[in-house]
Short mmCIF file of C-alpha atoms and ligand atoms in Angstrom, two decimals:
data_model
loop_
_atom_site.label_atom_id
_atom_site.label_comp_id
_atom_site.label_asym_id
_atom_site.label_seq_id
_atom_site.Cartn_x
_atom_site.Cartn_y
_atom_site.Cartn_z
CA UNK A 22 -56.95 18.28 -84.56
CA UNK A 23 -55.88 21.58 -82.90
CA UNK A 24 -53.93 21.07 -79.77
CA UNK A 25 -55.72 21.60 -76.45
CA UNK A 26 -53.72 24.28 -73.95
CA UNK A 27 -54.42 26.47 -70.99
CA UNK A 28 -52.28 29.84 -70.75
CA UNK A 29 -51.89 30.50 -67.27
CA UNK A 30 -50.58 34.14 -67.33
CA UNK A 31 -49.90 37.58 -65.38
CA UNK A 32 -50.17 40.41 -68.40
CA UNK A 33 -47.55 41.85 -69.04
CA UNK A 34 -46.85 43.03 -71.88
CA UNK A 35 -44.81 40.35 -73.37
CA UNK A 36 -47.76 37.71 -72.06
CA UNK A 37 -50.16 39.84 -74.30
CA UNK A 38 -47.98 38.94 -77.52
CA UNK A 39 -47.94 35.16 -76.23
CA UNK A 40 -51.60 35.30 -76.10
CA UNK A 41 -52.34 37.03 -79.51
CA UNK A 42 -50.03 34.66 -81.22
CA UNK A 43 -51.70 31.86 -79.28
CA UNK A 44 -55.30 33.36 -80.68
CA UNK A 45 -54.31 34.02 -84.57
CA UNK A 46 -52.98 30.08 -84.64
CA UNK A 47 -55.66 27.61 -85.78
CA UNK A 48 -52.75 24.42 -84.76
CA UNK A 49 -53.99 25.52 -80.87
CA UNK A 50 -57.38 25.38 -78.77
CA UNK A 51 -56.96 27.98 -76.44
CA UNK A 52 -59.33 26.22 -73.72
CA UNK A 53 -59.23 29.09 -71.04
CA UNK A 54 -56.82 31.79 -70.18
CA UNK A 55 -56.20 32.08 -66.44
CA UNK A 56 -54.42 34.92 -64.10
CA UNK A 57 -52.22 34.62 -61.75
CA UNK A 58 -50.58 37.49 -59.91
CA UNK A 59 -47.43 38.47 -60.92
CA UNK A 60 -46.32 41.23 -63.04
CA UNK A 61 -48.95 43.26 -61.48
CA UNK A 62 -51.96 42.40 -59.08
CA UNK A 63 -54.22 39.58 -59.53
CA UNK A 64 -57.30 42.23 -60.54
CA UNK A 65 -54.89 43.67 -62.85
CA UNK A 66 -53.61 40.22 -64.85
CA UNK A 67 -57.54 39.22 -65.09
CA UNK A 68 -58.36 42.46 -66.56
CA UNK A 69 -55.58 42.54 -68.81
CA UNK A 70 -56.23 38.98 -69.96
CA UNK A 71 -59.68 40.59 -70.79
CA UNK A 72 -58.70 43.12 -72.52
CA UNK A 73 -56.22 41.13 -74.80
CA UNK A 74 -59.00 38.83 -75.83
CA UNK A 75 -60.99 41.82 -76.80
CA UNK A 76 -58.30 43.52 -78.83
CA UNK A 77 -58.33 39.86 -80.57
CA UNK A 78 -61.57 40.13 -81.50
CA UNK A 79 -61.72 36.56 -79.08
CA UNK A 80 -64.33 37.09 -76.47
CA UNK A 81 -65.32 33.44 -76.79
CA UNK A 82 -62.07 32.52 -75.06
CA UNK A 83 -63.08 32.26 -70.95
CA UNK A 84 -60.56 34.42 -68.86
CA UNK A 85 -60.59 33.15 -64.96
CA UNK A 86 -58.90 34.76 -62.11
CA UNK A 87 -56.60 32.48 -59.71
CA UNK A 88 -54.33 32.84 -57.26
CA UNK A 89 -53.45 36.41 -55.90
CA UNK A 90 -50.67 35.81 -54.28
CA UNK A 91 -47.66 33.38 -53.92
CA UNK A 92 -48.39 29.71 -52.04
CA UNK A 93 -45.84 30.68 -49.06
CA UNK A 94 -44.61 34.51 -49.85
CA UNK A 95 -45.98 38.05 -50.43
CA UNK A 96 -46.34 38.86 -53.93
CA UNK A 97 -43.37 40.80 -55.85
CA UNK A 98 -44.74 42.69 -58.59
CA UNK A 99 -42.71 44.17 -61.49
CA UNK A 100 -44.31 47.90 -62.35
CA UNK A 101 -40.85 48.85 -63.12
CA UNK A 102 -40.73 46.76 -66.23
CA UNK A 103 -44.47 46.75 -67.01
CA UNK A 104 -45.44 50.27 -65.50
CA UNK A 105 -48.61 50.29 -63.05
CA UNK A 106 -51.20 48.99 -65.59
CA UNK A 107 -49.08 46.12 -66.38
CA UNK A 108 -50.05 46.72 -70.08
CA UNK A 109 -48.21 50.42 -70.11
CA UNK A 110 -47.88 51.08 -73.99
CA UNK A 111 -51.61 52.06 -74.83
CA UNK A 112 -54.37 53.29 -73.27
CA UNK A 113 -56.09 50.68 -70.66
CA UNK A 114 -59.67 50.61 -69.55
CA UNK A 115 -62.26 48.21 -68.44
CA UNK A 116 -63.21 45.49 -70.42
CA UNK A 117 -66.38 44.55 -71.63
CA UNK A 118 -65.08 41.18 -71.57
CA UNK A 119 -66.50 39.51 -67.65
CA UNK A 120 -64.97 37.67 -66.04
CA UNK A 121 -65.66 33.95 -66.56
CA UNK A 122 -67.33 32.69 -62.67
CA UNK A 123 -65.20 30.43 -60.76
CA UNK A 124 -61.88 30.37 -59.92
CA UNK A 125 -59.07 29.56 -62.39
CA UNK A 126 -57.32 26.56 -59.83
CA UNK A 127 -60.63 24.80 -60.27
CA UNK A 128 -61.27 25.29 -64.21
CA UNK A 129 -57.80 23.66 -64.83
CA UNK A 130 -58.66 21.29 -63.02
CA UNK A 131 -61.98 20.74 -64.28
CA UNK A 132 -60.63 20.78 -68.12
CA UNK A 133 -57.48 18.25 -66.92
CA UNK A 134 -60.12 15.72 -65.95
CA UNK A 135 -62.28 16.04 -68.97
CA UNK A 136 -59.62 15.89 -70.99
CA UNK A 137 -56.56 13.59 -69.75
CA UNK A 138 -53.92 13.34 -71.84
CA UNK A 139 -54.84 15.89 -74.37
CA UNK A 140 -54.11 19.51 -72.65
CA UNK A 141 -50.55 21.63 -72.37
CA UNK A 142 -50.31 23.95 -70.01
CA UNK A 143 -48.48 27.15 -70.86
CA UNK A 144 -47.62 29.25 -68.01
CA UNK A 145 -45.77 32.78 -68.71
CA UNK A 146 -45.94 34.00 -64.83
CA UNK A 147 -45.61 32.58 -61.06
CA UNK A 148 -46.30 29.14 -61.38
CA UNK A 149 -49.40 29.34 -58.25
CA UNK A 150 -51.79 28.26 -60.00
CA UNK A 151 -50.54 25.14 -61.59
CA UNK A 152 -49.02 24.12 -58.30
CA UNK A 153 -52.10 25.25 -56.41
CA UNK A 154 -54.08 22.53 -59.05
CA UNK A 155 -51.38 19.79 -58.76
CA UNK A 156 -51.74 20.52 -54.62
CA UNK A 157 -55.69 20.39 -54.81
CA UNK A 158 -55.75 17.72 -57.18
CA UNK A 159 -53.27 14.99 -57.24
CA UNK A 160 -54.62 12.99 -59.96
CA UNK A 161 -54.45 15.76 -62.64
CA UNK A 162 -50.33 15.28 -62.29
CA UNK A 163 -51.06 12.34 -64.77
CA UNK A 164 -53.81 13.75 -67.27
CA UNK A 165 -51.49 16.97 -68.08
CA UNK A 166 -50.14 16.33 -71.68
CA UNK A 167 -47.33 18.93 -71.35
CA UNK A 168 -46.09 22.06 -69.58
CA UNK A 169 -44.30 24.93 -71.28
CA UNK A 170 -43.35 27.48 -69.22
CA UNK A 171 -41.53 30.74 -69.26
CA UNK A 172 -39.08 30.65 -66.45
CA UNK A 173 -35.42 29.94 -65.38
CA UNK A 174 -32.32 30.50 -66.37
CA UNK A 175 -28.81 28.74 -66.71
CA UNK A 176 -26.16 31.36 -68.05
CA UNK A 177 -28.35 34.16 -67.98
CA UNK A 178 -29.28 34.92 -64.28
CA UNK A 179 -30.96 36.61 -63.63
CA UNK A 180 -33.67 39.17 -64.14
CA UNK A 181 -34.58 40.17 -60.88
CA UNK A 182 -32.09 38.87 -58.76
CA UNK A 183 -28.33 38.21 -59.72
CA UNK A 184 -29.77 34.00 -59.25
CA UNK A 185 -33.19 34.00 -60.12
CA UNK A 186 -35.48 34.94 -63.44
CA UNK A 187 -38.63 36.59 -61.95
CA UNK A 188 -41.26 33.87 -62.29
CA UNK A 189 -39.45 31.64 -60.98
CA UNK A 190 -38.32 34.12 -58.06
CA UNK A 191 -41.99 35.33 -57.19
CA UNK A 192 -43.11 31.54 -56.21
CA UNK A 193 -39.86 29.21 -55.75
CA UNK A 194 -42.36 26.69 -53.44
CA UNK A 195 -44.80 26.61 -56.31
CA UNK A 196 -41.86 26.40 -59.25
CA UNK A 197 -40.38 23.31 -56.73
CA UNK A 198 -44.17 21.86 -56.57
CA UNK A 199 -44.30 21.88 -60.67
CA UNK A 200 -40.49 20.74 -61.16
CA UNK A 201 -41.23 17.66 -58.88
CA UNK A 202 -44.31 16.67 -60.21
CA UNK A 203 -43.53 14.55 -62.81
CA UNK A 204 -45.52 15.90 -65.39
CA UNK A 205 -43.64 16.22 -68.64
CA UNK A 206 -41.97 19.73 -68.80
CA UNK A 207 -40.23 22.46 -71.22
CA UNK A 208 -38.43 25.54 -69.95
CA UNK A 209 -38.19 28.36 -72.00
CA UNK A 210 -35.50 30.54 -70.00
CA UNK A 211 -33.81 33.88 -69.95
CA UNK A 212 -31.09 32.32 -71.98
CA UNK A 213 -33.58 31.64 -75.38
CA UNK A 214 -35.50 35.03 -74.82
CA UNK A 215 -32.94 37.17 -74.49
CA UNK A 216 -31.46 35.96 -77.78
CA UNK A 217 -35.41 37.51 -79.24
CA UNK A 218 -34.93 40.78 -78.99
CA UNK A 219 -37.18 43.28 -80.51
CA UNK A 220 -35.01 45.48 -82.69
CA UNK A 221 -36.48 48.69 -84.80
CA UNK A 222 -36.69 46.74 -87.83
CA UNK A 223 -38.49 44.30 -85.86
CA UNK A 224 -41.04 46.65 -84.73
CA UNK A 225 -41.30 48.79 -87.39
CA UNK A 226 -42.75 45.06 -89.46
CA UNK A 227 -45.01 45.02 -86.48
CA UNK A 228 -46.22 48.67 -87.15
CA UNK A 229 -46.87 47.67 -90.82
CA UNK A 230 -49.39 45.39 -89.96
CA UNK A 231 -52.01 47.52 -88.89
CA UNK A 232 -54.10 47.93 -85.54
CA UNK A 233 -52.94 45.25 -84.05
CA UNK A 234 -49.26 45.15 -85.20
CA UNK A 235 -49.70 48.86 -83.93
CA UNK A 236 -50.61 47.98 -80.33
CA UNK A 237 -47.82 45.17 -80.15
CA UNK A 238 -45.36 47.75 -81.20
CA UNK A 239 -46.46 50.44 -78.76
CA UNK A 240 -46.09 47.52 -75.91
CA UNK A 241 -43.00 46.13 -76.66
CA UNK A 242 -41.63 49.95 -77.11
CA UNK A 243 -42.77 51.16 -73.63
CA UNK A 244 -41.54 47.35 -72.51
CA UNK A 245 -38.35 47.86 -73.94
CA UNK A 246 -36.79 50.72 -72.30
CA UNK A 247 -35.99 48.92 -68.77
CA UNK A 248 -34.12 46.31 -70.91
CA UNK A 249 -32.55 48.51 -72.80
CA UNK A 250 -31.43 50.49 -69.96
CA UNK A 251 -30.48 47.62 -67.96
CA UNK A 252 -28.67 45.50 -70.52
CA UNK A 253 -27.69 47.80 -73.42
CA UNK A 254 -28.17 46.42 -76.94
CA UNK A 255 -31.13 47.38 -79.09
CA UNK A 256 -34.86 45.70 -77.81
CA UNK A 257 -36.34 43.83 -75.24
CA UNK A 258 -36.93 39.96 -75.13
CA UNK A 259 -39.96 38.88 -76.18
CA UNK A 260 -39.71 35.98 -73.21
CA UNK A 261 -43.11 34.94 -73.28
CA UNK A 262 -44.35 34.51 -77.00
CA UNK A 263 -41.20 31.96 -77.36
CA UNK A 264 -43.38 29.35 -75.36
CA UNK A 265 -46.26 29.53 -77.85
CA UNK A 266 -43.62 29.63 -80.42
CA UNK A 267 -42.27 26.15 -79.37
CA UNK A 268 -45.84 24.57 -79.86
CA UNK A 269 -46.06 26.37 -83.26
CA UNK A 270 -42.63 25.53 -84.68
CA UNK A 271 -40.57 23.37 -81.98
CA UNK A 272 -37.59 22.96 -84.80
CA UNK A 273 -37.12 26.87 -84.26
CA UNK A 274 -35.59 25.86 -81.02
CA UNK A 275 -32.63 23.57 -79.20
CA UNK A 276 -32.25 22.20 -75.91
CA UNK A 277 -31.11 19.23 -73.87
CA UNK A 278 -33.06 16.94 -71.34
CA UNK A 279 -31.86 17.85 -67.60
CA UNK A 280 -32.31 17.77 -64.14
CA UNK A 281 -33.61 20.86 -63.38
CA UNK A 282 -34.16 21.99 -59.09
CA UNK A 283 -35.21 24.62 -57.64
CA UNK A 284 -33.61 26.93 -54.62
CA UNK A 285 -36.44 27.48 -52.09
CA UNK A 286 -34.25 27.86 -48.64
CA UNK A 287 -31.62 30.43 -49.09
CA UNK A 288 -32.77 34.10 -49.58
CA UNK A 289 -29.54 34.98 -51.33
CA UNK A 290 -30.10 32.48 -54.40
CA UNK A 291 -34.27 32.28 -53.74
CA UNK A 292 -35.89 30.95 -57.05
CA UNK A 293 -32.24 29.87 -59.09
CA UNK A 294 -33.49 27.05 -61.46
CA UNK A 295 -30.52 24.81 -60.75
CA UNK A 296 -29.83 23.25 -64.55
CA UNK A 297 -27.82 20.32 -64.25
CA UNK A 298 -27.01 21.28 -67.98
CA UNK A 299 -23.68 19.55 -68.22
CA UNK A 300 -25.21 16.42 -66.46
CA UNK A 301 -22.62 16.93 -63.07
CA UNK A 302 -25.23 14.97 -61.02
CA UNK A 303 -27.47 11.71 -61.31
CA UNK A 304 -30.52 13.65 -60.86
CA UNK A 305 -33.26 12.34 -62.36
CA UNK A 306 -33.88 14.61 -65.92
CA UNK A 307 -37.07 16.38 -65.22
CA UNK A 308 -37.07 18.95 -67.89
CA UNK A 309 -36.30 19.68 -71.79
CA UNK A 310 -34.49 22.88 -70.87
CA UNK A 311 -34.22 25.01 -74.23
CA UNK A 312 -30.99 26.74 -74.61
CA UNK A 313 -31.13 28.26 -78.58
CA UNK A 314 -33.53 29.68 -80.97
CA UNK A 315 -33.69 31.00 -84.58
CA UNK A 316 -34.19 34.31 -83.30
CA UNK A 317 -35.73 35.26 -86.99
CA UNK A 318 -36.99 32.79 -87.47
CA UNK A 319 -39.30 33.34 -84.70
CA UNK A 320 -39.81 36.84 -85.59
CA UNK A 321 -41.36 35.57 -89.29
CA UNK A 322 -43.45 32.98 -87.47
CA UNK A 323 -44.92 35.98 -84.82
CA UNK A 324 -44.94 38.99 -87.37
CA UNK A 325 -47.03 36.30 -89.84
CA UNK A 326 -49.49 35.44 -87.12
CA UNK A 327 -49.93 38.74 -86.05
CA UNK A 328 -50.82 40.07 -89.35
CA UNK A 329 -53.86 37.56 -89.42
CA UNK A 330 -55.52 39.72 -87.18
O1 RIB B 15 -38.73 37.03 -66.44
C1 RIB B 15 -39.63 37.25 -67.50
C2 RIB B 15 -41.01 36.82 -67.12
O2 RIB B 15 -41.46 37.59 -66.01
C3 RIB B 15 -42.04 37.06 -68.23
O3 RIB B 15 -43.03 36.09 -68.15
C4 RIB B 15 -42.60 38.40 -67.89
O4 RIB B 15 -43.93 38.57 -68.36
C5 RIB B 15 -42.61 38.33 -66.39
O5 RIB B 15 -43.78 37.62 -66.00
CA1 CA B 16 -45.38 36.78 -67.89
#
């Protein structure tokens, strides 16, 4: 039986990969792909969530819009990574993809109950939605199988503060709302995705693989280039394929059980996922926090997939 998941995501470049590898793997059900806002506005993640599932030849897959802006905060977008499309790379246009009716808060919910037990959710952006459902619906705190998100960071904060990894930094209330929940969690932080970086040779096996190895390269070469700039080194992370990666092949990665919090108060360390990673406190373990990755290994599993396309 395939496994049930919902990826909750802001495209984003490295959110299109997730969702392509997602799409070419027969292990998952992709059940409904919802946007949040995050990289870029709200009508730009839904439309880009569109127009992903029509480059994958996936127009069965229903893409909802949810929430467009942080529970407590104005949104913070990231056009300097992604440019102003959020998909900068390739040409963007409208979809002829629509928009599935109804709004993505509710349709989580809605699959949670029909399914208890048997659905992961995979955010790879602001975690508003999935606190929005667990806010509007209680109950579904116990029918969620899993979540795997992209988020956090222990040793390397941050990305868009020097304490705080974006997601995590655009909606601290809603990343305090998930951590607390209860709900079975793994992090997949800066420190695994910037150990899966896309070098040339990396890209170039991407390029070989046709149209859509083509587009993937152009993204994660336009994606690279504030990375590059920022960090040095050769390539960009691919942060948020590694949490479809862990459902696909979980032995690609390591990581410890820990008591993960979240800074909500202080504006100078806003969205820092506090790791208890050396276990320094008696704080309950809310998280398998990932800290390692077979970096090619990863890169096999996603150039494979890809190529099914
Ligand atoms: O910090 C990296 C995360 O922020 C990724 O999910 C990227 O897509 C952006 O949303
Ligand atoms: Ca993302």
């Amino acid at each position: 039986m395939a496994q049930k998941i919902i990826i909750d995501t802001d495209p984003g470049q490295d959110d299109a990969v997730a969702i392509l590898l997602a799409l070419a793997s027969p292990e998952l059900e992709v059940r409904a792909i919802t946007a949040v806002a995050g990289n870029v506005p709200l009508a730009l993640t839904q439309r880009n969530a569109r127009i992903v599932c029509e480059i994958a030849g996936r127009t069965d897959v229903p893409v909802l819009a949810g929430c467009d802006a942080p529970l407590k905060r104005p949104l913070v977008t990231a056009e300097h990574v992604h440019g102003k499309t959020g998909l900068d790379g390739v040409d963007v246009y409208e979809p002829e993809l629509p928009l599935t009716e109804g709004h993505a808060v509710d349709r989580i919910i809605e699959e949670l109950r029909a399914a208890p037990g048997e659905i992961i959710l995979c955010p790879l952006g602001p975690l508003t939605n999935i606190a929005a459902a667990l806010q509007k619906a209680p109950d579904i705190a116990g029918k969620i199988a899993r979540i795997v998100l992209m988020g956090g960071a222990y040793f390397e904060v941050g990305n868009i503060t020097p304490a705080a990894e974006f997601n995590i930094y655009v909606d601290p209330e809603a990343a305090a709302v998930v951590f607390g929940s209860g709900v079975p969690i793994t992090v997949l932080p800066l420190d695994v995705t910037h150990k899966v970086l896309t070098t040339r040779a990396r890209i170039d096996a991407f390029r070989a693989l046709g149209r859509i190895g083509e587009t993937v390269a152009a993204w994660t070469d336009f994606f690279e280039r504030f990375d590059v700039a920022k960090y040095g080194g050769e390539g960009a992370p691919l942060h948020d394929p590694c949490v479809i990666a862990w459902l696909l092949k979980p032995e690609l990665f390591s990581g410890r059980e820990i008591n993960v919090e979240i800074e909500v108060e202080s504006e100078l360390t806003r969205g820092m996922t506090v790791a208890d990673w050396w276990g320094v406190t008696d704080r309950p373990k809310n998280a398998l926090f990932i800290g390692d990755v077979d970096a090619d290994g990863f890169f096999e599993l996603l150039t494979e997939r890809l190529g099914r396309y």
